[in-house]
Amino acid sequence: MPPVVEIRNIAQFAGQEVVIQGWLYNLRSSGKIVFPLIRDGSGIIQGVVVKSAVSPQVFEHARGLTQESSLRAAGKVRADARAPGGFELDITGLEIVQYVPIERPYPITPKDHGIEFLMDHRHLWLRSSRQRAILGVRHEIIKACRDYFDDRGFTLVDTPIFTPAACEGTTTLFEVGYFEDKAYLTQSGQLYNEATAAAVGKTYCFGPTFRAEKSKTRRHLTEFWMIEPEVAFAHLDDAMALGEGLVAFVVERVLAKRRSELKVLERDVAKLEKVVPPFPRLSYDEAVKILQGKGSEIQWGGDFGGTDETLLSEGFEKPLLVHRYPSQVKAFYMAPDPARPEVALCVDMLAPQGYGEIIGGGERIADEKLLVERIEKEKLPPETLGWYVDLRRYGSVPHSGFGMGIERVVAWICGLEHVRETIPFPRMLYRLTP
Amino acid sequence: MPPVVEIRNIAQFAGQEVVIQGWLYNLRSSGKIVFPLIRDGSGIIQGVVVKSAVSPQVFEHARGLTQESSLRAAGKVRADARAPGGFELDITGLEIVQYVPIERPYPITPKDHGIEFLMDHRHLWLRSSRQRAILGVRHEIIKACRDYFDDRGFTLVDTPIFTPAACEGTTTLFEVGYFEDKAYLTQSGQLYNEATAAAVGKTYCFGPTFRAEKSKTRRHLTEFWMIEPEVAFAHLDDAMALGEGLVAFVVERVLAKRRSELKVLERDVAKLEKVVPPFPRLSYDEAVKILQGKGSEIQWGGDFGGTDETLLSEGFEKPLLVHRYPSQVKAFYMAPDPARPEVALCVDMLAPQGYGEIIGGGERIADEKLLVERIEKEKLPPETLGWYVDLRRYGSVPHSGFGMGIERVVAWICGLEHVRETIPFPRMLYRLTP
């Protein structure tokens, strides 16, 4: 039997007999020739079945193929400059593995389906070219993020999903029964990262995080993945440079390796090619002025909403670093700017084209006394934060880090309208299946 | 100012002035010379402070350094063959970043502490040489797993943590309030992987999984990480070869890159060097006979307990592949062996030296009718598995995969007594903090 090969490797087998295993993606026919478009998950290839060249059974099989029927096709690989992947398969043998009967056809057809129908059939919808392209870009983004930190001497230290108590208020936390006790699902690994940064110097965690937010917007999921680096002896400027480097590296990698996926997604790559350092940096003060100039009702001291973020990023072709927000709108652990204690040494990175915040972070409070004051002021449970205060008692150092939400980065790089397509099985306020 | 460098890169700066930022790990003193052992998370270096060569203030600072005080040390890098890392730092300047006062010293001292004390101080315990070595090996194992699949054309497709209903019984599931509804935390991404394997051909997921098991053994965590590949058109033998290749690759990578960590852990690397393919393969039938010969009370049809697994692996220097268990002890989706339907086309891989099962998997049922029968027989909720049955209706193919539990692999490769040290912040029946 000829070798079973993957379509992604087809060029290595030009002129040879091979077997392709996959599914029927589409079928064209012109009486005496049938063109089954076959996908195997690694790529797509057009098969050619000529009636006069094959047995009657093979021809009938080919002509009757239904969408998503599974099959094994044997034939010779032929270079063809007109073919999308550069090759076609002259089929000589065809085995149907499972035939999808015409009376119970594959539910997703080339016609338009409503989004709820597609989401209900997410387990099948993932087979479409567009969804597979997104999966491929997502894979590349995640790999690039890990490579970026691994190549720079960071140690991956995965932080726990079960956390004992609410650090930033309980309203957006998911509660879990934990034997006789209760636990909460993590919203961020940052506090733990601060402990491990003191152990390994440079650390990152990368896992799912959870928000029980009752928002039904195109930017929110209840379950999403976040990568969070934390660096000992690093200041705000270091965190900004690290985030800038990461985002530029990720975009460059996707452009280098996933051009064909971006083409399927009809992404304007010229816009992505502009994402090279340096990224513009803007203080919150300057950002407020720009927004007011554009008609926003934002006042100094308030946080930006999604509309403000979109308005702000409009004038920029690259991601925008906005730093030094008022401390009052940021988390309790953010270090105040020594020169202006009313603002925090923090930074948000806003993606271009209205994709909103993709990075949030900054420098953490290193001083024990100040941290304890903040915990008291925000009425946080001191008994569950004792270990966190310990980090300021035993070899405290300046340290900074950030979190980058993967789904928003995928949405931006792929140019998607809604984050629900950025993750294989999205979880939202009204969506827990399949 | 001289450049701030990481200890891991110190060899590049031999003979040069540098600054090291880190923590005091240990201090020796001989009156006129002080030897502070400094760690920065990337490595450890011994400093040398000679009273006659530095200012009185620098010498007093050095002599008074307490364990885990944070510091910046300036000095010249000197090659010294006797030094553990090959270099020492002749310190000329010393800045204490935060001094840990003698009256409130670092709680973990070189003396023996009880395990509960250490676990309560896990956020600090991670700074010890032994724990950092484990973190380093864990990082390398995870990276090797990902590289193995990425380099072979697999697409990472992360499966959801929130699942709508119990597929394998609810007794070991964690329940979460999900707005007006309830959800369960995933025990495995496999069912979802079967959907994505049909989309991308070869897939894997890698994330935290959860078991609400009331077991308090040295092998159990409530939250642990699992990597799960799934391959379309793959059979049991393919899954066995894939798992064998993965484990051999991971061990080889750790041996190549983490010798120094294995040395800290006093791991007998000769035992790991024997882990090269082919691994022995044993049918369940043969395994039962061997166990009975060794005095186990196991009868054909029963599942192996931890003791049986240890007994079985004793005679082997390599991981052991045990295949074709009775269907009755395996999950509903396992394909029966066509030649002997009472056994399943499944495989467990048992690590040597009594570390138990590290891989479990096999071939899944591809036939719709048989799968529906199994779902009915096991009284599983058919309404929540409709999408899973769909995979057999629309282009069903033979497919196989497995799950590998990362913490058990870390325990085995590091030679640890208990899985609690294999994960940064372990979660167990009685342990939810820090």
PDB file of N, CA, C and O in Angstrom, chain B residues 247 275-276 279-280 316-321 349-352 358 412:
ATOM      1  N   VAL B 247       7.073  10.176  26.112  1.00  0.00           N
ATOM      2  CA  VAL B 247       7.751   9.997  27.400  1.00  0.00           C
ATOM      3  C   VAL B 247       9.265   9.903  27.206  1.00  0.00           C
ATOM      4  O   VAL B 247      10.044  10.505  27.964  1.00  0.00           O
ATOM      5  N   VAL B 275      15.452   4.985  29.990  1.00  0.00           N
ATOM      6  CA  VAL B 275      14.095   5.176  29.447  1.00  0.00           C
ATOM      7  C   VAL B 275      14.168   5.510  27.963  1.00  0.00           C
ATOM      8  O   VAL B 275      13.994   6.657  27.546  1.00  0.00           O
ATOM      9  N   VAL B 276      14.483   4.507  27.144  1.00  0.00           N
ATOM     10  CA  VAL B 276      14.523   4.687  25.694  1.00  0.00           C
ATOM     11  C   VAL B 276      13.636   3.626  25.047  1.00  0.00           C
ATOM     12  O   VAL B 276      13.507   2.519  25.566  1.00  0.00           O
ATOM     13  N   PHE B 279       9.484   0.512  24.803  1.00  0.00           N
ATOM     14  CA  PHE B 279       9.044   0.173  26.154  1.00  0.00           C
ATOM     15  C   PHE B 279       8.357  -1.199  26.091  1.00  0.00           C
ATOM     16  O   PHE B 279       7.752  -1.544  25.078  1.00  0.00           O
ATOM     17  N   PRO B 280       8.441  -1.965  27.168  1.00  0.00           N
ATOM     18  CA  PRO B 280       7.752  -3.255  27.160  1.00  0.00           C
ATOM     19  C   PRO B 280       6.232  -3.084  27.076  1.00  0.00           C
ATOM     20  O   PRO B 280       5.677  -2.133  27.612  1.00  0.00           O
ATOM     21  N   PHE B 316      10.496  -4.021  35.829  1.00  0.00           N
ATOM     22  CA  PHE B 316      10.847  -3.340  34.586  1.00  0.00           C
ATOM     23  C   PHE B 316      11.627  -2.048  34.854  1.00  0.00           C
ATOM     24  O   PHE B 316      11.312  -1.317  35.786  1.00  0.00           O
ATOM     25  N   GLU B 317      12.612  -1.796  34.022  1.00  0.00           N
ATOM     26  CA  GLU B 317      13.399  -0.565  34.179  1.00  0.00           C
ATOM     27  C   GLU B 317      12.817   0.593  33.380  1.00  0.00           C
ATOM     28  O   GLU B 317      13.214   1.736  33.558  1.00  0.00           O
ATOM     29  N   LYS B 318      11.926   0.263  32.460  1.00  0.00           N
ATOM     30  CA  LYS B 318      11.326   1.291  31.604  1.00  0.00           C
ATOM     31  C   LYS B 318       9.842   1.384  31.924  1.00  0.00           C
ATOM     32  O   LYS B 318       9.270   0.475  32.519  1.00  0.00           O
ATOM     33  N   PRO B 319       9.208   2.470  31.486  1.00  0.00           N
ATOM     34  CA  PRO B 319       7.750   2.513  31.627  1.00  0.00           C
ATOM     35  C   PRO B 319       7.123   1.322  30.906  1.00  0.00           C
ATOM     36  O   PRO B 319       7.655   0.853  29.893  1.00  0.00           O
ATOM     37  N   LEU B 320       6.015   0.870  31.437  1.00  0.00           N
ATOM     38  CA  LEU B 320       5.374  -0.357  30.972  1.00  0.00           C
ATOM     39  C   LEU B 320       4.023  -0.017  30.356  1.00  0.00           C
ATOM     40  O   LEU B 320       3.232   0.706  30.951  1.00  0.00           O
ATOM     41  N   LEU B 321       3.782  -0.525  29.145  1.00  0.00           N
ATOM     42  CA  LEU B 321       2.488  -0.306  28.492  1.00  0.00           C
ATOM     43  C   LEU B 321       1.605  -1.523  28.714  1.00  0.00           C
ATOM     44  O   LEU B 321       1.912  -2.614  28.220  1.00  0.00           O
ATOM     45  N   MET B 349       0.013   3.506  30.782  1.00  0.00           N
ATOM     46  CA  MET B 349       1.461   3.429  30.915  1.00  0.00           C
ATOM     47  C   MET B 349       1.813   3.597  32.389  1.00  0.00           C
ATOM     48  O   MET B 349       1.406   4.573  33.026  1.00  0.00           O
ATOM     49  N   LEU B 350       2.554   2.620  32.915  1.00  0.00           N
ATOM     50  CA  LEU B 350       2.973   2.676  34.316  1.00  0.00           C
ATOM     51  C   LEU B 350       4.436   3.091  34.378  1.00  0.00           C
ATOM     52  O   LEU B 350       5.295   2.490  33.716  1.00  0.00           O
ATOM     53  N   ALA B 351       4.716   4.111  35.174  1.00  0.00           N
ATOM     54  CA  ALA B 351       6.097   4.565  35.334  1.00  0.00           C
ATOM     55  C   ALA B 351       6.872   3.544  36.165  1.00  0.00           C
ATOM     56  O   ALA B 351       6.281   2.805  36.957  1.00  0.00           O
ATOM     57  N   PRO B 352       8.193   3.479  35.986  1.00  0.00           N
ATOM     58  CA  PRO B 352       8.989   2.567  36.819  1.00  0.00           C
ATOM     59  C   PRO B 352       9.033   3.052  38.274  1.00  0.00           C
ATOM     60  O   PRO B 352       8.548   4.140  38.582  1.00  0.00           O
ATOM     61  N   ILE B 358       0.953   6.904  34.508  1.00  0.00           N
ATOM     62  CA  ILE B 358       1.207   8.274  34.044  1.00  0.00           C
ATOM     63  C   ILE B 358       0.426   8.587  32.766  1.00  0.00           C
ATOM     64  O   ILE B 358       0.203   9.741  32.451  1.00  0.00           O
ATOM     65  N   TRP B 412       7.884  11.388  39.188  1.00  0.00           N
ATOM     66  CA  TRP B 412       8.740  10.269  38.753  1.00  0.00           C
ATOM     67  C   TRP B 412      10.123  10.769  38.307  1.00  0.00           C
ATOM     68  O   TRP B 412      11.149  10.277  38.783  1.00  0.00           O
TER      69      TRP B 412
END
